Coordinates of C-alpha atoms in Angstrom, one line a residue:
X19 CA -121.6 93.0 -82.1
X20 CA -122.6 94.3 -78.7
X21 CA -120.3 93.0 -76.0
X22 CA -121.8 90.7 -73.4
X23 CA -121.7 91.9 -69.8
X24 CA -121.9 89.1 -67.2
X25 CA -121.2 88.2 -63.6
X26 CA -121.3 84.9 -61.9
X27 CA -123.8 84.1 -59.2
X28 CA -123.7 81.2 -56.7
X29 CA -124.1 77.6 -57.9
X30 CA -122.2 78.4 -61.1
X31 CA -125.1 80.4 -62.5
X32 CA -124.3 83.2 -64.9
X33 CA -126.6 86.1 -65.6
X34 CA -126.0 87.8 -68.9
X35 CA -127.6 91.0 -70.1
X36 CA -127.9 90.5 -73.9
X37 CA -129.2 93.9 -74.8
X38 CA -128.0 97.5 -74.3
X39 CA -131.0 99.8 -73.7
X40 CA -128.9 102.9 -73.0
X41 CA -127.4 102.8 -76.5
X42 CA -130.7 102.9 -78.4
X43 CA -131.8 106.0 -80.4
X44 CA -132.9 108.9 -78.2
X45 CA -136.3 109.1 -80.1
X46 CA -137.1 105.5 -79.0
X47 CA -136.7 106.4 -75.4
X48 CA -140.3 107.7 -75.3
X49 CA -143.5 106.1 -76.5
X50 CA -144.3 107.3 -80.0
X51 CA -147.3 106.7 -82.2
X52 CA -146.9 103.3 -83.8
X53 CA -147.7 104.5 -87.3
X54 CA -144.7 106.9 -87.3
X55 CA -142.4 104.0 -86.7
X56 CA -144.2 101.3 -88.7
X57 CA -144.2 103.2 -92.0
X58 CA -140.5 104.0 -92.4
X59 CA -139.3 100.7 -90.7
X60 CA -141.9 98.8 -92.8
X61 CA -140.6 100.3 -96.1
X62 CA -137.0 99.5 -95.3
X63 CA -137.9 96.0 -94.1
X64 CA -140.1 95.0 -97.0
X65 CA -137.9 96.4 -99.8
X66 CA -134.7 94.9 -98.3
X67 CA -136.6 91.7 -97.6
X68 CA -137.6 91.4 -101.2
X69 CA -134.0 91.8 -102.3
X70 CA -133.0 89.1 -99.8
X71 CA -135.7 86.8 -101.1
X72 CA -134.5 87.4 -104.7
X73 CA -131.0 86.5 -103.7
X74 CA -132.3 83.4 -102.0
X75 CA -134.3 82.4 -105.2
X76 CA -131.2 82.8 -107.3
X77 CA -128.9 80.8 -105.0
X78 CA -131.6 78.1 -104.6
X79 CA -131.9 77.7 -108.4
X80 CA -128.3 78.0 -109.3
X81 CA -126.3 76.7 -106.3
X82 CA -128.4 74.2 -104.5
X83 CA -128.5 71.6 -107.3
X84 CA -124.7 71.8 -107.5
X85 CA -123.8 71.9 -103.8
X86 CA -126.3 71.9 -101.0
X87 CA -123.5 72.6 -98.6
X88 CA -122.4 75.8 -100.4
X89 CA -126.0 76.9 -100.7
X90 CA -126.6 76.5 -97.0
X91 CA -123.5 78.5 -96.1
X92 CA -124.4 81.3 -98.5
X93 CA -128.1 81.3 -97.4
X94 CA -127.0 81.6 -93.7
X95 CA -125.3 84.9 -94.5
X96 CA -128.1 86.2 -96.8
X97 CA -130.9 85.4 -94.4
X98 CA -129.0 87.2 -91.6
X99 CA -129.1 90.4 -93.7
X100 CA -132.8 90.4 -93.2
X101 CA -133.2 89.0 -89.7
X102 CA -130.6 91.3 -88.2
X103 CA -133.1 94.2 -89.0
X104 CA -135.5 92.5 -86.5
X105 CA -132.6 92.1 -84.0
X106 CA -131.9 95.8 -84.3
X107 CA -135.6 96.5 -83.7
X108 CA -135.8 94.6 -80.4
X109 CA -132.3 95.4 -79.2
X110 CA -131.7 99.0 -80.2
X111 CA -135.0 100.6 -81.1
X112 CA -137.1 99.2 -78.2
X113 CA -134.3 98.3 -75.9
X114 CA -135.9 95.1 -74.8
X115 CA -133.8 93.8 -71.9
X116 CA -133.2 90.0 -72.1
X117 CA -131.8 88.4 -68.9
X118 CA -130.3 85.1 -69.7
X119 CA -129.7 82.5 -66.9
X120 CA -127.3 79.7 -68.0
X121 CA -124.5 77.8 -66.5
X122 CA -121.0 78.5 -67.8
X123 CA -120.5 75.1 -69.4
X124 CA -123.7 75.4 -71.5
X125 CA -122.8 79.0 -72.4
X126 CA -119.5 77.8 -73.8
X127 CA -121.2 75.3 -76.0
X128 CA -124.0 77.5 -77.3
X129 CA -123.5 78.1 -81.1
X130 CA -120.9 75.4 -81.3
X131 CA -123.1 72.3 -81.4
X132 CA -126.4 71.1 -83.0
X133 CA -129.3 71.4 -80.5
X134 CA -133.0 70.8 -80.2
X135 CA -134.5 73.8 -78.5
X136 CA -137.7 73.4 -76.6
X137 CA -139.5 76.4 -75.0
X138 CA -142.7 77.5 -73.5
X139 CA -144.6 80.1 -75.6
X140 CA -145.1 82.9 -73.2
X141 CA -145.2 86.1 -75.2
X142 CA -145.7 87.4 -78.8
X143 CA -142.0 87.8 -79.4
X144 CA -140.5 84.6 -77.9
X145 CA -139.2 83.8 -81.4
X146 CA -137.4 87.2 -81.5
X147 CA -135.9 86.6 -78.1
X148 CA -134.6 83.3 -79.5
X149 CA -133.1 85.0 -82.5
X150 CA -131.4 87.5 -80.3
X151 CA -129.7 84.8 -78.2
X152 CA -128.9 82.9 -81.5
X153 CA -127.3 86.0 -82.9
X154 CA -125.1 86.5 -79.8
X155 CA -124.1 82.8 -80.1
X156 CA -123.2 83.1 -83.8
X157 CA -125.9 80.9 -85.3
X158 CA -128.7 83.2 -86.2
X159 CA -128.6 82.2 -89.9
X160 CA -128.8 78.5 -88.9
X161 CA -131.5 78.9 -86.3
X162 CA -134.5 76.9 -87.5
X163 CA -137.9 76.2 -86.1
X164 CA -141.0 74.0 -86.4
X165 CA -143.9 76.2 -87.2
X166 CA -147.5 76.2 -88.5
X167 CA -147.8 76.2 -92.3
X168 CA -149.5 79.6 -92.4
X169 CA -146.3 81.3 -91.5
X170 CA -144.7 80.1 -94.7
X171 CA -147.0 82.4 -96.7
X172 CA -146.1 85.6 -94.8
X173 CA -144.5 88.0 -97.3
X174 CA -140.8 88.4 -97.0
X175 CA -140.1 86.8 -93.6
X176 CA -142.1 83.6 -94.3
X177 CA -140.5 83.2 -97.7
X178 CA -137.0 83.6 -96.2
X179 CA -137.8 80.9 -93.6
X180 CA -138.8 78.5 -96.3
X181 CA -135.5 79.0 -98.1
X182 CA -133.7 78.5 -94.8
X183 CA -135.3 75.1 -94.4
X184 CA -137.8 75.8 -91.6
X185 CA -140.3 73.0 -90.9
X186 CA -144.0 73.9 -91.7
X187 CA -146.7 71.7 -90.3
X188 CA -150.5 71.5 -91.1
X189 CA -151.4 70.2 -87.6
X190 CA -152.6 66.9 -89.0
X191 CA -150.4 64.2 -87.6
X192 CA -150.7 61.9 -90.6
X193 CA -149.1 64.5 -92.8
X194 CA -146.9 66.2 -90.2
X195 CA -145.2 63.0 -89.3
X196 CA -144.0 62.6 -92.8
X197 CA -142.9 66.2 -93.0
X198 CA -140.9 65.9 -89.8
X199 CA -139.1 62.7 -90.8
X200 CA -138.2 64.2 -94.2
X201 CA -136.9 67.4 -92.5
X202 CA -134.9 65.5 -89.9
X203 CA -133.2 63.5 -92.6
X204 CA -132.2 66.7 -94.5
X205 CA -130.6 68.0 -91.3
X206 CA -128.2 65.1 -90.9
X207 CA -125.6 66.7 -93.2
X208 CA -126.1 70.3 -92.2
X209 CA -122.7 71.9 -92.5
X210 CA -122.7 74.2 -89.5
X211 CA -124.1 74.1 -85.9
X212 CA -127.9 74.6 -86.0
X213 CA -130.7 75.2 -83.4
X214 CA -134.1 73.6 -84.2
X215 CA -136.7 75.3 -82.0
X216 CA -139.9 73.5 -81.0
X217 CA -142.6 75.2 -79.0
X218 CA -144.0 72.1 -77.4
X219 CA -147.2 73.8 -76.2
X220 CA -148.2 74.2 -79.8
X221 CA -149.7 77.6 -79.3
X222 CA -149.1 80.9 -77.6
X223 CA -150.1 81.3 -73.9
X224 CA -153.4 83.1 -73.1
X225 CA -155.6 82.9 -70.0
X226 CA -158.4 81.3 -72.0
X227 CA -156.0 78.6 -73.3
X228 CA -154.7 78.1 -69.7
X229 CA -158.2 77.4 -68.4
X230 CA -158.8 74.8 -71.1
X231 CA -155.4 73.2 -70.3
X232 CA -156.3 73.2 -66.5
X233 CA -159.7 71.5 -67.2
X234 CA -158.0 68.9 -69.4
X235 CA -155.3 68.2 -66.8
X236 CA -157.9 67.8 -64.0
X237 CA -159.9 65.4 -66.1
X238 CA -156.9 63.2 -66.7
X239 CA -155.4 63.4 -63.3
X240 CA -152.3 65.4 -64.5
X241 CA -150.5 68.2 -62.6
X242 CA -152.5 71.4 -63.0
X243 CA -150.5 74.0 -65.0
X244 CA -150.4 77.5 -63.6
X245 CA -148.0 79.4 -65.9
X246 CA -147.6 77.1 -68.9
X247 CA -149.8 75.1 -71.1
X248 CA -149.7 71.3 -71.4
X249 CA -147.1 70.1 -73.8
X250 CA -148.0 68.2 -77.0
X251 CA -145.4 65.5 -77.1
X252 CA -145.9 63.8 -80.5
X253 CA -143.6 66.3 -82.3
X254 CA -141.0 66.2 -79.5
X255 CA -141.0 62.4 -79.4
X256 CA -140.5 62.3 -83.2
X257 CA -137.7 64.9 -83.0
X258 CA -135.8 63.0 -80.3
X259 CA -136.2 59.6 -82.0
X260 CA -135.0 60.9 -85.4
X261 CA -132.2 63.2 -84.3
X262 CA -130.6 61.6 -81.3
X263 CA -127.9 60.1 -83.5
X264 CA -126.5 63.4 -84.7
X265 CA -127.9 66.1 -82.3
X266 CA -126.0 65.9 -79.0
X267 CA -128.1 68.2 -76.8
X268 CA -131.5 69.6 -75.9
X269 CA -131.7 73.2 -74.7
X270 CA -134.7 73.4 -72.3
X271 CA -135.7 77.1 -72.3
X272 CA -138.1 78.8 -69.9
X273 CA -139.3 82.3 -70.8
X274 CA -140.9 84.6 -68.1
X275 CA -142.0 88.2 -68.0
X276 CA -142.0 89.8 -64.5
X277 CA -145.5 90.7 -63.4
X278 CA -144.5 94.4 -62.9
X279 CA -143.4 94.6 -66.5
X280 CA -145.7 95.0 -69.5
X281 CA -145.6 91.9 -71.8
X282 CA -143.6 92.7 -74.9
X283 CA -145.5 92.8 -78.2
X284 CA -144.5 93.9 -81.7
X285 CA -146.7 97.0 -81.4
X286 CA -144.9 98.0 -78.2
X287 CA -141.6 97.4 -79.9
X288 CA -142.5 99.6 -82.9
X289 CA -143.5 102.3 -80.4
X290 CA -140.0 102.1 -78.8
X291 CA -141.4 100.8 -75.5
X292 CA -139.0 98.6 -73.5
X293 CA -139.7 95.6 -71.4
X294 CA -137.9 92.9 -69.5
X295 CA -137.8 89.2 -70.5
X296 CA -136.1 86.5 -68.4
X297 CA -134.8 83.4 -70.1
X298 CA -133.3 80.3 -68.5
X299 CA -131.5 77.7 -70.5
X300 CA -130.8 74.2 -69.2
X301 CA -128.8 71.8 -71.3
X302 CA -129.6 68.1 -71.4
X303 CA -127.6 65.5 -73.2
X304 CA -129.7 63.7 -75.8
X305 CA -128.3 60.4 -74.4
X306 CA -130.0 61.1 -71.1
X307 CA -133.5 60.7 -72.5
X308 CA -135.4 57.4 -72.4
X309 CA -135.4 55.2 -75.5
X310 CA -139.1 54.5 -75.7
X311 CA -141.7 56.9 -77.1
X312 CA -143.7 56.8 -73.9
X313 CA -140.6 57.6 -71.9
X314 CA -139.6 60.5 -74.1
X315 CA -143.1 61.9 -73.9
X316 CA -143.1 61.6 -70.1
X317 CA -139.7 63.3 -69.9
X318 CA -141.2 66.3 -71.8
X319 CA -144.2 66.5 -69.5
X320 CA -141.9 66.4 -66.4
X321 CA -139.8 69.3 -67.9
X322 CA -142.9 71.4 -68.2
X323 CA -143.9 70.7 -64.6
X324 CA -140.5 72.0 -63.6
X325 CA -141.1 75.2 -65.6
X326 CA -144.0 76.1 -63.3
X327 CA -141.6 76.1 -60.3
X328 CA -139.0 78.1 -62.2
X329 CA -141.5 80.7 -63.4
X330 CA -142.7 81.3 -59.8
X331 CA -139.1 81.4 -58.6
X332 CA -138.1 84.0 -61.2
X333 CA -141.2 86.2 -60.5
X334 CA -140.9 86.1 -56.7
X335 CA -137.1 86.5 -56.8
X336 CA -137.3 89.5 -59.1
X337 CA -140.0 91.1 -56.8
X338 CA -137.8 90.6 -53.7
X339 CA -134.7 91.9 -55.6
X340 CA -136.6 95.1 -56.5
X341 CA -138.5 95.5 -53.2
X342 CA -135.6 95.3 -50.8
X343 CA -133.6 98.3 -52.2
X344 CA -136.8 100.3 -52.8
X345 CA -138.0 99.9 -49.2
X346 CA -134.5 100.2 -47.6
X347 CA -135.6 97.3 -45.5
X348 CA -132.1 96.3 -44.4
X349 CA -130.9 99.9 -43.7
X350 CA -132.3 100.0 -40.2
X351 CA -132.6 97.7 -37.2
X352 CA -136.4 97.7 -37.5
X353 CA -136.1 96.5 -41.1
X354 CA -133.6 93.8 -40.2
X355 CA -135.9 92.7 -37.3
X356 CA -138.9 92.6 -39.6
X357 CA -137.0 90.6 -42.2
X358 CA -135.8 88.1 -39.5
X359 CA -139.3 87.8 -38.1
X360 CA -140.7 87.1 -41.6
X361 CA -138.1 84.4 -42.2
X362 CA -138.9 82.8 -38.8
X363 CA -142.6 82.8 -39.7
X364 CA -141.8 81.1 -43.0
X365 CA -139.8 78.4 -41.2
X366 CA -142.7 77.9 -38.8
X367 CA -145.3 77.7 -41.5
X368 CA -143.2 75.2 -43.4
X369 CA -142.8 73.1 -40.3
X370 CA -146.5 73.1 -39.7
X371 CA -147.1 71.9 -43.3
X372 CA -144.5 69.2 -43.0
X373 CA -145.9 67.9 -39.7
X374 CA -149.4 68.0 -41.0
X375 CA -148.4 65.7 -44.0
X376 CA -146.9 63.0 -41.8
X377 CA -148.8 59.8 -41.9
X378 CA -148.5 59.3 -38.1
X379 CA -150.7 62.5 -37.7
X380 CA -153.4 61.4 -40.1
X381 CA -156.9 60.7 -38.8
X382 CA -157.4 57.1 -37.7
X383 CA -159.9 54.9 -39.4
X384 CA -163.3 54.9 -37.7
X385 CA -164.6 51.4 -38.1
X386 CA -167.9 50.4 -36.6
X387 CA -168.0 47.2 -34.5
X388 CA -170.7 45.7 -36.9
X389 CA -168.2 45.6 -39.8
X390 CA -166.0 42.8 -38.4
X391 CA -164.5 42.0 -41.9
X392 CA -163.1 45.5 -42.3
X393 CA -161.7 45.5 -38.8
X394 CA -159.8 42.2 -39.4
X395 CA -158.4 43.6 -42.6
X396 CA -157.1 46.8 -40.9
X397 CA -155.6 44.8 -38.1
X398 CA -153.7 42.6 -40.6

């Protein structure tokens, strides 16, 4: 296992680098034609995956009827034999750099407790980033997810997910509600800490989908999303209602890709092209959530409003972090004076905004003398 390197920042915030780009194979340091990587990697992945699937079939038939607990423990190890190949791909071959922001208390609990994991669906490899964090936390083989049914039929990986008790939905609530309730009941006696991932947006982020979400939000008087889609709360409400008795925590994850970095895709990974992904995890006790379905749904929507602010903070903070050393802004008196002037201007602009919002400075009502009724109402 690759050792974690971390250092603590103010406010008890820890920044962990979960990958080790310098240790990747030298050939992967340069962009290579995708076909040269896809063919050999694909051969190894498919053949080894079929062997893993066969092992899962045998254990499912022979062991699960006798002891579901033993089957789950063995399947965890078997599934990891396949999924670790994808961890190697993102971690060593492409050298994707995952920066994890999490407080120390949450970090100590990761991999040691059941958790419902909710996340925005920002890139093509969000699920791989989740697997990487799960692997570092020691629960890769017991990391589950709620996914669309089509994934179940993907050769090798989809089959391994089915044997690992992933949830597969048809996107028809009358059927999906039954599937979810049955799956949650099966998890009550899960013999090891598990993470159940739910992408509450229900689909991957694109600009076209963002425009649709913005139009819908405007029509309903909801906050206009800028960097995330509107959450679909039915599945989340069902998850919390059914699992709050045996799952102690919700991990609220926010994924962001800096604007000066190319978005990571599987094709780029096969080419050995690196990227940077930022991931923040906030832990919420399940008992903190409201009891009613409407309250749980509103809590989920509020969380996604917060993600917009966090995404902007990460992007701007990263830009400043890179710009200041590059520009040597603080290495001369002129640079220091410029920085101080900029901060003063920020304070002045914020003061102007604050003063302009005060009710005492609003435009007074202009009531014509003819409308005596309105004048009396205002005076009251």
